Short mmCIF file of C-alpha atoms in Angstrom, two decimals:
data_model
loop_
_atom_site.label_atom_id
_atom_site.label_comp_id
_atom_site.label_asym_id
_atom_site.label_seq_id
_atom_site.Cartn_x
_atom_site.Cartn_y
_atom_site.Cartn_z
CA MET Q 55 -1.32 -96.12 -36.55
CA THR Q 56 -4.49 -97.72 -35.62
CA GLN Q 57 -7.60 -96.69 -35.02
CA GLN Q 58 -8.36 -99.32 -32.10
CA THR Q 59 -6.23 -97.12 -29.33
CA LEU Q 60 -5.46 -93.52 -28.31
CA ASN Q 61 -2.00 -92.32 -29.66
CA LYS Q 62 0.47 -90.74 -27.82
CA THR Q 63 -0.86 -87.35 -28.24
CA GLU Q 64 -4.20 -88.38 -27.60
CA LYS Q 65 -2.86 -90.26 -24.38
CA LYS Q 66 -1.34 -86.94 -23.13
CA ALA Q 67 -3.74 -84.55 -24.26
CA SER Q 68 -7.12 -86.80 -22.05
CA VAL Q 69 -4.80 -87.23 -18.77
CA ALA Q 70 -4.01 -83.42 -18.35
CA LEU Q 71 -7.50 -81.99 -19.71
CA ALA Q 72 -9.40 -84.67 -17.22
CA SER Q 73 -6.58 -83.68 -14.41
CA VAL Q 74 -7.72 -79.85 -14.51
CA PHE Q 75 -11.33 -80.96 -14.70
CA GLY Q 76 -10.75 -83.10 -11.61
CA ILE Q 77 -8.44 -80.20 -10.30
CA ARG Q 78 -10.92 -78.03 -10.47
CA MET Q 79 -13.70 -80.22 -9.36
CA LEU Q 80 -12.22 -81.19 -6.29
CA GLY Q 81 -11.59 -77.44 -4.96
CA LEU Q 82 -15.34 -77.12 -5.69
CA PHE Q 83 -16.33 -80.52 -3.74
CA LEU Q 84 -14.11 -80.13 -0.78
CA ILE Q 85 -15.89 -77.97 1.30
CA MET Q 86 -19.52 -79.72 0.85
CA PRO Q 87 -18.25 -82.60 4.07
CA VAL Q 88 -17.36 -79.85 6.26
CA LEU Q 89 -19.12 -77.16 5.61
CA ALA Q 90 -22.25 -77.88 7.98
CA ILE Q 91 -20.25 -77.95 10.76
CA TYR Q 92 -17.57 -75.28 10.43
CA ALA Q 93 -20.07 -72.71 8.46
CA ARG Q 94 -21.56 -72.35 12.35
CA GLU Q 95 -17.84 -70.61 13.16
CA TYR Q 96 -19.31 -66.93 11.50
CA PRO Q 97 -21.97 -64.66 13.08
CA ASP Q 98 -24.19 -64.39 10.46
CA TYR Q 99 -24.78 -68.39 10.35
CA SER Q 100 -28.21 -69.40 9.92
CA ALA Q 101 -29.68 -72.76 8.21
CA PHE Q 102 -30.56 -70.80 5.14
CA LEU Q 103 -27.60 -69.10 3.97
CA MET Q 104 -25.75 -72.36 4.68
CA GLY Q 105 -27.23 -73.38 2.06
CA VAL Q 106 -26.85 -70.52 -0.59
CA THR Q 107 -23.55 -71.11 0.67
CA LEU Q 108 -22.65 -74.43 -0.43
CA GLY Q 109 -25.16 -74.51 -3.77
CA ALA Q 110 -23.56 -70.34 -5.04
CA TYR Q 111 -21.13 -71.85 -6.92
CA GLY Q 112 -24.13 -73.35 -8.82
CA LEU Q 113 -26.32 -70.36 -9.57
CA THR Q 114 -22.96 -69.02 -12.10
CA GLN Q 115 -22.03 -71.82 -13.36
CA ALA Q 116 -25.98 -72.55 -14.57
CA LEU Q 117 -25.10 -68.92 -16.10
CA LEU Q 118 -21.68 -69.26 -17.33
CA GLN Q 119 -22.13 -72.45 -18.51
CA ILE Q 120 -23.20 -72.20 -22.63
CA PRO Q 121 -21.88 -68.75 -23.12
CA LEU Q 122 -18.13 -69.66 -22.40
CA GLY Q 123 -18.44 -72.65 -24.22
CA MET Q 124 -19.68 -70.71 -27.00
CA LEU Q 125 -16.70 -67.83 -26.13
CA SER Q 126 -13.92 -70.12 -26.39
CA ASP Q 127 -15.04 -70.58 -30.41
CA ARG Q 128 -14.45 -67.22 -30.81
CA ILE Q 129 -11.25 -66.84 -28.98
CA GLY Q 130 -10.29 -70.41 -28.65
CA ARG Q 131 -10.81 -72.97 -25.56
CA ARG Q 132 -6.82 -71.72 -23.76
CA PRO Q 133 -7.83 -68.19 -22.81
CA VAL Q 134 -11.51 -69.02 -21.33
CA ILE Q 135 -10.30 -72.08 -19.61
CA VAL Q 136 -7.20 -70.06 -17.90
CA GLY Q 137 -9.66 -67.39 -17.21
CA GLY Q 138 -11.66 -70.06 -15.92
CA LEU Q 139 -9.16 -70.96 -13.30
CA VAL Q 140 -7.71 -67.54 -12.63
CA VAL Q 141 -11.50 -67.00 -11.38
CA PHE Q 142 -11.91 -69.76 -9.39
CA ILE Q 143 -8.11 -68.99 -7.92
CA ILE Q 144 -10.51 -65.44 -6.97
CA GLY Q 145 -13.43 -66.89 -5.65
CA SER Q 146 -11.51 -69.54 -3.54
CA VAL Q 147 -9.12 -66.00 -2.11
CA VAL Q 148 -12.47 -64.35 -1.25
CA SER Q 149 -13.35 -67.35 0.75
CA ALA Q 150 -10.51 -67.91 2.33
CA MET Q 151 -11.18 -63.97 3.96
CA ALA Q 152 -13.77 -63.86 4.47
CA ASP Q 153 -14.51 -63.05 8.15
CA SER Q 154 -19.02 -63.20 7.52
CA LEU Q 155 -20.69 -66.65 5.86
CA TRP Q 156 -22.12 -64.32 3.72
CA MET Q 157 -18.77 -63.19 2.31
CA VAL Q 158 -18.27 -67.31 1.72
CA ALA Q 159 -20.85 -67.26 -0.05
CA VAL Q 160 -19.88 -64.46 -2.72
CA GLY Q 161 -16.64 -65.93 -2.64
CA ARG Q 162 -18.39 -69.15 -3.95
CA ALA Q 163 -20.21 -67.87 -6.39
CA ILE Q 164 -17.45 -65.82 -7.85
CA GLN Q 165 -15.67 -69.87 -8.28
CA GLY Q 166 -18.93 -70.50 -10.10
CA LEU Q 167 -18.25 -68.30 -13.00
CA GLY Q 168 -15.06 -70.14 -13.24
CA ALA Q 169 -17.67 -72.73 -15.77
CA ILE Q 170 -14.61 -74.45 -17.76
CA ALA Q 171 -15.89 -76.91 -18.49
CA ALA Q 172 -17.94 -77.17 -22.13
CA ALA Q 173 -14.40 -75.32 -22.88
CA ILE Q 174 -13.33 -78.20 -21.84
CA LEU Q 175 -15.00 -80.93 -23.50
CA ALA Q 176 -14.45 -79.12 -26.50
CA LEU Q 177 -10.48 -79.20 -26.07
CA ALA Q 178 -10.77 -81.88 -25.00
CA ALA Q 179 -12.71 -83.18 -28.43
CA ASP Q 180 -10.15 -81.40 -30.59
CA ILE Q 181 -7.28 -82.83 -30.11
CA SER Q 182 -8.94 -86.25 -30.42
CA ARG Q 183 -9.88 -88.47 -33.69
CA GLU Q 184 -13.75 -88.87 -33.24
CA GLN Q 185 -13.42 -92.91 -33.44
CA GLN Q 186 -12.10 -92.31 -29.96
CA ARG Q 187 -13.55 -89.42 -28.81
CA THR Q 188 -15.52 -91.39 -26.22
CA LYS Q 189 -12.75 -93.05 -24.61
CA VAL Q 190 -11.37 -89.57 -23.97
CA MET Q 191 -14.24 -88.11 -22.42
CA ALA Q 192 -14.71 -91.05 -20.10
CA ILE Q 193 -11.42 -90.50 -18.69
CA ILE Q 194 -12.86 -86.68 -17.94
CA GLY Q 195 -15.82 -88.27 -17.22
CA MET Q 196 -13.90 -90.75 -14.26
CA CYS Q 197 -11.23 -87.97 -13.10
CA ILE Q 198 -14.42 -85.94 -12.19
CA GLY Q 199 -16.56 -89.09 -10.44
CA LEU Q 200 -12.36 -89.74 -8.14
CA ALA Q 201 -12.65 -86.52 -7.33
CA PHE Q 202 -15.95 -86.36 -5.61
CA ALA Q 203 -14.60 -89.18 -3.59
CA ILE Q 204 -11.11 -87.73 -2.76
CA ALA Q 205 -13.10 -84.37 -1.34
CA MET Q 206 -15.60 -86.79 0.80
CA VAL Q 207 -12.71 -88.20 2.17
CA ALA Q 208 -9.68 -85.20 2.07
CA GLY Q 209 -12.77 -82.33 3.10
CA PRO Q 210 -13.24 -83.48 6.73
CA LEU Q 211 -9.39 -83.64 7.50
CA LEU Q 212 -8.37 -80.92 5.87
CA ALA Q 213 -11.04 -78.82 7.38
CA ALA Q 214 -9.45 -80.57 11.09
CA TRP Q 215 -6.32 -79.88 10.23
CA ILE Q 216 -6.40 -76.13 8.53
CA GLY Q 217 -9.88 -74.77 9.37
CA LEU Q 218 -12.19 -73.97 7.15
CA SER Q 219 -10.89 -71.24 5.23
CA GLY Q 220 -7.61 -73.07 4.88
CA VAL Q 221 -9.78 -75.41 2.90
CA PHE Q 222 -10.16 -72.31 0.31
CA TRP Q 223 -6.68 -71.43 0.47
CA PHE Q 224 -5.98 -74.84 -0.76
CA THR Q 225 -8.36 -74.98 -3.62
CA ALA Q 226 -7.27 -71.67 -4.52
CA LEU Q 227 -3.43 -73.72 -4.81
CA THR Q 228 -5.64 -76.80 -7.07
CA GLY Q 229 -6.15 -73.48 -9.53
CA VAL Q 230 -2.44 -72.56 -9.76
CA LEU Q 231 -2.10 -76.60 -10.17
CA GLY Q 232 -4.82 -77.16 -12.12
CA ILE Q 233 -2.97 -73.46 -15.18
CA ILE Q 234 0.17 -74.78 -14.76
CA VAL Q 235 -1.33 -78.34 -16.22
CA LEU Q 236 -2.53 -76.79 -18.82
CA MET Q 237 0.35 -74.84 -20.19
CA LEU Q 238 2.66 -77.19 -19.76
CA SER Q 239 1.12 -80.56 -20.15
CA VAL Q 240 -2.30 -80.34 -22.19
CA PRO Q 241 -0.97 -79.65 -26.30
CA LYS Q 242 -1.46 -75.93 -28.03
CA MET Q 243 -3.81 -76.71 -30.79
CA ASN Q 244 -5.75 -73.62 -32.79
CA THR Q 245 -9.60 -74.85 -33.97
CA ARG Q 246 -11.53 -72.39 -32.84
CA SER Q 247 -14.63 -74.46 -34.64
CA ALA Q 248 -17.84 -75.54 -33.53
CA ARG Q 249 -17.56 -79.42 -32.32
CA ARG Q 250 -21.17 -80.24 -32.04
CA ASP Q 251 -20.27 -83.30 -29.77
CA ALA Q 252 -19.03 -81.39 -27.18
CA LEU Q 253 -20.03 -77.74 -27.16
CA PRO Q 254 -23.67 -75.84 -27.82
CA VAL Q 255 -24.44 -74.37 -30.78
CA ALA Q 256 -27.12 -71.71 -30.94
CA SER Q 257 -28.99 -71.97 -33.83
CA GLU Q 258 -29.28 -76.02 -32.38
CA PHE Q 259 -31.33 -74.98 -28.91
CA ARG Q 260 -34.96 -74.73 -30.18
CA GLN Q 261 -35.02 -77.93 -31.78
CA VAL Q 262 -33.27 -79.94 -28.41
CA LEU Q 263 -36.05 -77.63 -26.10
CA ARG Q 264 -38.71 -78.75 -28.26
CA ASN Q 265 -37.67 -82.77 -26.90
CA GLY Q 266 -39.97 -83.94 -24.42
CA GLN Q 267 -37.11 -87.38 -22.90
CA LEU Q 268 -34.78 -84.60 -22.93
CA TRP Q 269 -36.67 -83.01 -20.63
CA GLN Q 270 -37.00 -85.49 -18.73
CA LEU Q 271 -33.56 -86.89 -18.54
CA ASN Q 272 -32.67 -82.64 -17.69
CA ALA Q 273 -35.84 -82.72 -14.53
CA GLY Q 274 -33.54 -85.89 -13.32
CA VAL Q 275 -30.50 -84.54 -12.68
CA PHE Q 276 -31.93 -81.21 -12.25
CA VAL Q 277 -33.82 -83.57 -9.08
CA LEU Q 278 -30.58 -85.21 -7.99
CA HIS Q 279 -28.15 -82.52 -7.74
CA ALA Q 280 -30.26 -80.86 -6.04
CA VAL Q 281 -31.54 -83.74 -3.16
CA LEU Q 282 -27.53 -84.38 -2.88
CA THR Q 283 -26.78 -80.91 -1.80
CA ALA Q 284 -29.67 -80.17 0.19
CA TRP Q 285 -28.35 -83.60 1.93
CA PHE Q 286 -25.17 -82.29 2.62
CA ILE Q 287 -26.84 -79.76 4.56
CA THR Q 288 -27.53 -81.61 7.21
CA LEU Q 289 -25.45 -85.11 6.88
CA PRO Q 290 -22.17 -83.62 8.82
CA THR Q 291 -23.98 -82.20 11.91
CA GLN Q 292 -25.59 -85.93 12.09
CA LEU Q 293 -22.37 -87.60 12.24
CA GLN Q 294 -21.58 -85.19 15.17
CA ALA Q 295 -25.03 -85.86 16.47
CA ALA Q 296 -24.07 -89.64 16.29
CA GLY Q 297 -20.87 -89.25 17.88
CA PHE Q 298 -18.31 -89.00 15.33
CA GLU Q 299 -15.98 -86.30 15.55
CA PRO Q 300 -15.39 -83.55 12.56
CA SER Q 301 -11.90 -85.21 11.71
CA LEU Q 302 -13.32 -88.61 11.93
CA HIS Q 303 -15.72 -88.41 8.96
CA ALA Q 304 -13.21 -88.89 5.77
CA TRP Q 305 -12.75 -92.32 7.52
CA PHE Q 306 -16.87 -92.43 7.63
CA TYR Q 307 -17.17 -91.65 4.00
CA LEU Q 308 -14.52 -93.82 2.64
CA PRO Q 309 -16.15 -97.01 3.47
CA THR Q 310 -19.09 -95.77 2.65
CA LEU Q 311 -18.52 -94.73 -1.12
CA LEU Q 312 -16.40 -98.19 -1.60
CA LEU Q 313 -18.87 -100.35 -0.92
CA SER Q 314 -21.49 -98.17 -2.94
CA ILE Q 315 -19.05 -99.20 -5.33
CA ALA Q 316 -19.11 -102.34 -5.13
CA VAL Q 317 -22.89 -102.09 -6.12
CA MET Q 318 -22.88 -100.22 -8.48
CA VAL Q 319 -20.39 -101.68 -10.42
CA PRO Q 320 -23.12 -104.63 -11.23
CA MET Q 321 -25.53 -102.38 -11.00
CA ILE Q 322 -24.14 -100.26 -14.17
CA ILE Q 323 -22.99 -104.22 -15.94
CA ARG Q 324 -26.57 -105.55 -15.74
CA SER Q 325 -28.31 -102.96 -17.01
CA SER Q 326 -25.35 -102.29 -19.90
CA ARG Q 327 -26.97 -105.73 -20.99
CA SER Q 328 -30.12 -105.73 -21.14
CA ASP Q 329 -32.33 -103.98 -22.36
CA GLN Q 330 -34.49 -102.49 -19.89
CA GLN Q 331 -32.74 -99.23 -18.59
CA VAL Q 332 -35.74 -98.07 -17.28
CA PHE Q 333 -36.29 -100.31 -14.60
CA TRP Q 334 -32.73 -100.24 -13.40
CA PHE Q 335 -33.14 -95.85 -13.52
CA ARG Q 336 -36.20 -96.80 -11.51
CA LEU Q 337 -34.58 -99.21 -9.05
CA ALA Q 338 -31.83 -96.81 -8.43
CA LEU Q 339 -33.95 -94.20 -7.98
CA ALA Q 340 -35.86 -96.38 -5.34
CA LEU Q 341 -32.23 -96.79 -3.41
CA LEU Q 342 -32.06 -92.96 -2.47
CA ILE Q 343 -35.68 -92.90 -1.68
CA VAL Q 344 -35.01 -95.77 0.52
CA ALA Q 345 -31.67 -93.70 2.20
CA ILE Q 346 -33.31 -90.17 2.87
CA ALA Q 347 -36.16 -92.35 4.24
CA ILE Q 348 -33.32 -93.87 6.97
CA ALA Q 349 -31.41 -90.76 7.18
CA GLY Q 350 -34.40 -88.41 7.60
CA PHE Q 351 -36.57 -90.70 9.84
CA GLY Q 352 -34.58 -93.36 11.40
CA GLY Q 353 -32.99 -92.41 14.43
CA GLY Q 354 -29.94 -90.72 13.01
CA GLY Q 355 -28.30 -93.86 14.88
CA SER Q 356 -24.50 -94.41 13.33
CA TRP Q 357 -25.11 -97.93 11.94
CA SER Q 358 -28.28 -96.37 10.41
CA LEU Q 359 -26.84 -92.82 8.49
CA LEU Q 360 -23.56 -95.92 6.96
CA VAL Q 361 -26.66 -98.15 5.69
CA ALA Q 362 -28.17 -95.00 4.35
CA LEU Q 363 -24.85 -93.15 3.22
CA VAL Q 364 -24.12 -96.86 1.38
CA ILE Q 365 -27.81 -97.43 -0.48
CA PHE Q 366 -27.53 -93.42 -1.31
CA PHE Q 367 -24.54 -93.12 -2.99
CA SER Q 368 -24.81 -96.90 -4.84
CA GLY Q 369 -28.08 -95.26 -6.23
CA PHE Q 370 -26.74 -91.44 -6.58
CA ASN Q 371 -23.58 -92.95 -8.90
CA TYR Q 372 -25.98 -95.07 -11.04
CA LEU Q 373 -27.81 -92.59 -11.91
CA GLU Q 374 -24.53 -89.95 -12.23
CA ALA Q 375 -22.99 -91.88 -14.63
CA SER Q 376 -26.38 -93.26 -16.60
CA LEU Q 377 -28.03 -90.02 -17.38
CA PRO Q 378 -25.17 -88.67 -19.83
CA SER Q 379 -25.12 -92.35 -21.47
CA LEU Q 380 -28.96 -91.47 -22.38
CA LEU Q 381 -28.57 -88.47 -23.08
CA THR Q 382 -25.62 -89.43 -26.04
CA ARG Q 383 -28.34 -92.12 -27.18
CA ILE Q 384 -31.70 -90.16 -27.04
CA ALA Q 385 -29.81 -86.43 -28.52
CA PRO Q 386 -30.58 -85.50 -31.46
CA PRO Q 387 -27.72 -86.34 -34.13
CA GLY Q 388 -25.10 -83.65 -34.33
CA SER Q 389 -26.28 -81.92 -31.66
CA LYS Q 390 -25.35 -83.87 -27.90
CA GLY Q 391 -22.99 -80.87 -27.41
CA SER Q 392 -25.97 -78.50 -27.25
CA ALA Q 393 -27.83 -80.86 -25.35
CA SER Q 394 -25.16 -81.69 -23.17
CA GLY Q 395 -25.15 -77.39 -22.80
CA LEU Q 396 -28.42 -77.57 -21.14
CA TYR Q 397 -28.50 -80.94 -19.12
CA ALA Q 398 -25.44 -79.00 -17.47
CA THR Q 399 -27.26 -75.73 -17.06
CA CYS Q 400 -29.59 -78.10 -15.43
CA GLN Q 401 -27.19 -79.99 -13.23
CA PHE Q 402 -25.65 -77.17 -11.58
CA LEU Q 403 -29.45 -75.29 -11.04
CA GLY Q 404 -29.66 -78.16 -9.22
CA ALA Q 405 -26.98 -77.55 -6.48
CA PHE Q 406 -28.35 -74.04 -6.29
CA ILE Q 407 -31.78 -74.63 -5.63
CA GLY Q 408 -31.12 -77.77 -3.49
CA GLY Q 409 -28.72 -75.63 -1.21
CA ALA Q 410 -30.83 -72.73 -0.89
CA ALA Q 411 -34.00 -73.87 -0.72
CA GLY Q 412 -33.25 -77.44 1.21
CA GLY Q 413 -31.57 -74.26 4.05
CA TRP Q 414 -34.85 -72.42 3.96
CA VAL Q 415 -36.93 -75.52 5.06
CA LEU Q 416 -34.00 -77.03 8.01
CA GLN Q 417 -34.86 -73.40 9.14
CA HIS Q 418 -38.06 -73.40 9.34
CA TYR Q 419 -39.33 -77.27 9.78
CA GLN Q 420 -35.41 -78.94 11.07
CA ILE Q 421 -34.50 -82.37 9.08
CA THR Q 422 -37.28 -84.43 9.29
CA GLY Q 423 -39.02 -81.30 7.18
CA LEU Q 424 -35.99 -81.30 4.79
CA GLY Q 425 -36.34 -85.32 4.36
CA SER Q 426 -39.53 -85.38 3.51
CA ALA Q 427 -39.37 -82.39 1.06
CA VAL Q 428 -36.68 -84.45 -0.12
CA LEU Q 429 -38.59 -87.27 -0.65
CA VAL Q 430 -41.83 -85.38 -2.01
CA LEU Q 431 -38.97 -83.94 -4.83
CA LEU Q 432 -38.07 -87.84 -5.21
CA GLY Q 433 -41.14 -89.13 -5.45
CA LEU Q 434 -42.64 -86.55 -8.39
CA TRP Q 435 -38.88 -87.91 -10.07
CA LEU Q 436 -39.88 -91.83 -9.90
CA ALA Q 437 -43.93 -90.92 -10.68
CA LEU Q 438 -42.09 -88.65 -13.93
CA THR Q 439 -40.21 -91.88 -14.99
CA SER Q 440 -43.47 -93.81 -16.04
CA LEU Q 441 -42.85 -91.81 -19.33
CA MET Q 442 -39.61 -93.27 -19.53
CA LYS Q 443 -38.89 -95.32 -22.78
CA ASN Q 444 -36.09 -97.84 -23.10
CA PRO Q 445 -33.64 -95.82 -25.87
CA LYS Q 446 -32.43 -98.43 -28.83
CA ALA Q 447 -28.69 -99.31 -29.07
CA VAL Q 448 -28.19 -96.61 -31.01
CA THR Q 449 -24.77 -94.41 -31.74
CA ASN Q 450 -23.52 -91.42 -33.26
CA VAL Q 451 -21.59 -91.09 -36.33
CA ALA Q 452 -19.52 -88.41 -38.23
CA LEU Q 453 -19.56 -88.27 -41.76
CA SER Q 454 -17.70 -85.92 -43.53
CA MET Q 455 -18.88 -84.54 -46.65
CA ALA Q 456 -16.19 -82.23 -47.89
CA ALA Q 457 -14.95 -84.89 -50.90
CA VAL Q 458 -18.33 -84.36 -51.94
CA PRO Q 459 -19.02 -81.77 -55.35
CA SER Q 460 -22.11 -79.71 -54.29
CA LYS Q 461 -24.90 -79.48 -52.21
CA GLN Q 462 -27.10 -81.12 -54.14
CA GLU Q 463 -25.05 -83.92 -54.01
CA ILE Q 464 -24.40 -83.95 -50.31
CA GLU Q 465 -28.47 -84.02 -50.19
CA ALA Q 466 -28.54 -86.90 -52.51
CA LEU Q 467 -25.97 -89.14 -50.98
CA ASN Q 468 -27.69 -88.58 -47.18
CA ASP Q 469 -31.74 -90.02 -48.65
CA LYS Q 470 -29.03 -93.00 -49.75
CA LEU Q 471 -27.04 -93.56 -46.45
CA LEU Q 472 -31.02 -92.94 -44.96
CA ALA Q 473 -32.12 -95.50 -47.07
CA ILE Q 474 -29.02 -97.96 -45.71
CA ALA Q 475 -30.12 -100.56 -42.36
CA GLY Q 476 -29.80 -99.40 -39.05
CA VAL Q 477 -29.25 -95.62 -40.23
CA GLU Q 478 -32.31 -93.81 -38.16
CA GLU Q 479 -31.55 -90.19 -39.16
CA ILE Q 480 -29.38 -88.01 -40.05
CA ARG Q 481 -28.94 -84.16 -39.88
CA TYR Q 482 -26.59 -81.96 -42.36
CA ALA Q 483 -24.35 -79.29 -40.85
CA GLU Q 484 -23.84 -76.94 -43.35
CA ASP Q 485 -20.60 -75.14 -41.66
CA ASP Q 486 -18.86 -78.20 -40.78
CA ASN Q 487 -19.76 -79.85 -43.67
CA ILE Q 488 -20.17 -82.87 -41.70
CA SER Q 489 -22.91 -85.66 -41.77
CA TYR Q 490 -24.07 -86.56 -38.85
CA LEU Q 491 -26.28 -90.21 -38.36
CA LYS Q 492 -27.88 -91.58 -35.35
CA VAL Q 493 -27.65 -95.69 -35.97
CA ASP Q 494 -28.78 -98.43 -34.61
CA LYS Q 495 -25.56 -100.08 -33.56
CA LYS Q 496 -27.38 -104.29 -33.69
CA ARG Q 497 -28.46 -103.25 -38.16
CA TYR Q 498 -26.47 -100.78 -38.81
CA ASP Q 499 -24.82 -101.72 -42.28
CA GLU Q 500 -21.13 -100.36 -42.24
CA ARG Q 501 -20.64 -102.13 -44.91
CA ALA Q 502 -22.50 -100.44 -46.96
CA VAL Q 503 -21.80 -96.74 -46.07
CA LYS Q 504 -18.57 -97.69 -46.97
CA SER Q 505 -19.29 -98.51 -50.47
CA LEU Q 506 -21.48 -95.54 -50.88
CA LEU Q 507 -18.91 -92.48 -49.98
CA GLN Q 508 -15.93 -94.58 -51.78
CA ALA Q 509 -17.20 -93.41 -54.77
CA TYR Q 510 -15.78 -89.73 -53.51
CA GLN Q 511 -12.56 -90.80 -52.77
CA THR Q 512 -8.86 -89.86 -54.45
CA ASP Q 513 -6.32 -91.86 -54.70
CA GLU Q 514 -3.77 -89.87 -53.50
#
């Protein structure tokens, strides 16, 4: 078995878990491109209530993301994931059967109660070797992005065919499918110990909360998803006003997403090859500002909306991909799970605030008012980036201390490791018996580390 490739179990499990995650996110995303149009059919419609409905899942996701991840450490990953999917199905049924927009919002909130992201990522960590974990997580991340793209195209087609309630019945079926995939395709694992690269750990939150650079990323992802949700409160109706029937919206989103990917990929490649990530970060943020300005004040024509969407998704997709990458570099060694838990909480909270506040602004100040509010928010985020620094090309390394006979020797060994070139920070997790290193990839002397550890290896 080579260390450079996924083994058979890792391949099967990563694809299955990515499918479960993607199926669930598809169900949450499907109504984004259609709710603004079909919500008007309910007797209690208002722009504010529609915005709350769009973002309601974000509030409950934010509240339960970290607790359910920790619960999976106690009772196991699979029970939490299956339970979360069952709750998601219940929420979908409530929304499908609702005769008022308020009840649709309740159903959306129930959907969000099944916050299984942390448990899925922890299970992915359980079934993968340390050397392959990044690949497994990348497969899951790509599946989430694919789910969003599919939802933008499939949502309008489904709504035109079976209506909004039919879309929710379809999302309930996706939840059932997710359970089937999980039970049949994901290997059973009995691990219940915390995986610090995937799960939040309560004792680490004080350290994570004090990290100013992490809070820049948390604030950024909050704004990013607030802006996304707020724009989709009005974008479908803007397309309708520009002459596109709702059933044709899918064919508007498809080319804009493809064109934006063609712009985003070179940005990712160029930024990864340079030490100027902050510059590319600001460029992507500037693209969002330009897009919102065109959409809000460009006259609302079809061509202006097309250009705005391409520009917006170019910047959005870049930021959505680069923010987690920056988080991995900045998070303290061994605390990626805790940092990611707080990050995800801010992300989902942004979706809720963006929907609720955006709906209120639209109800009282129309599209231009909403566009102005979003531009102010993006401007504040751009100003905040003045505090950002270009991160070093660092990575995290986990070293098992199981072969080291005493705590005193572990402390002495960690001191020696810290003196090795490229090792910038070490944190020893006693309950895991693992030393977590943050290392500079350009200077890291892996051979010296292996040489130190070799003294504790036993011949079998």
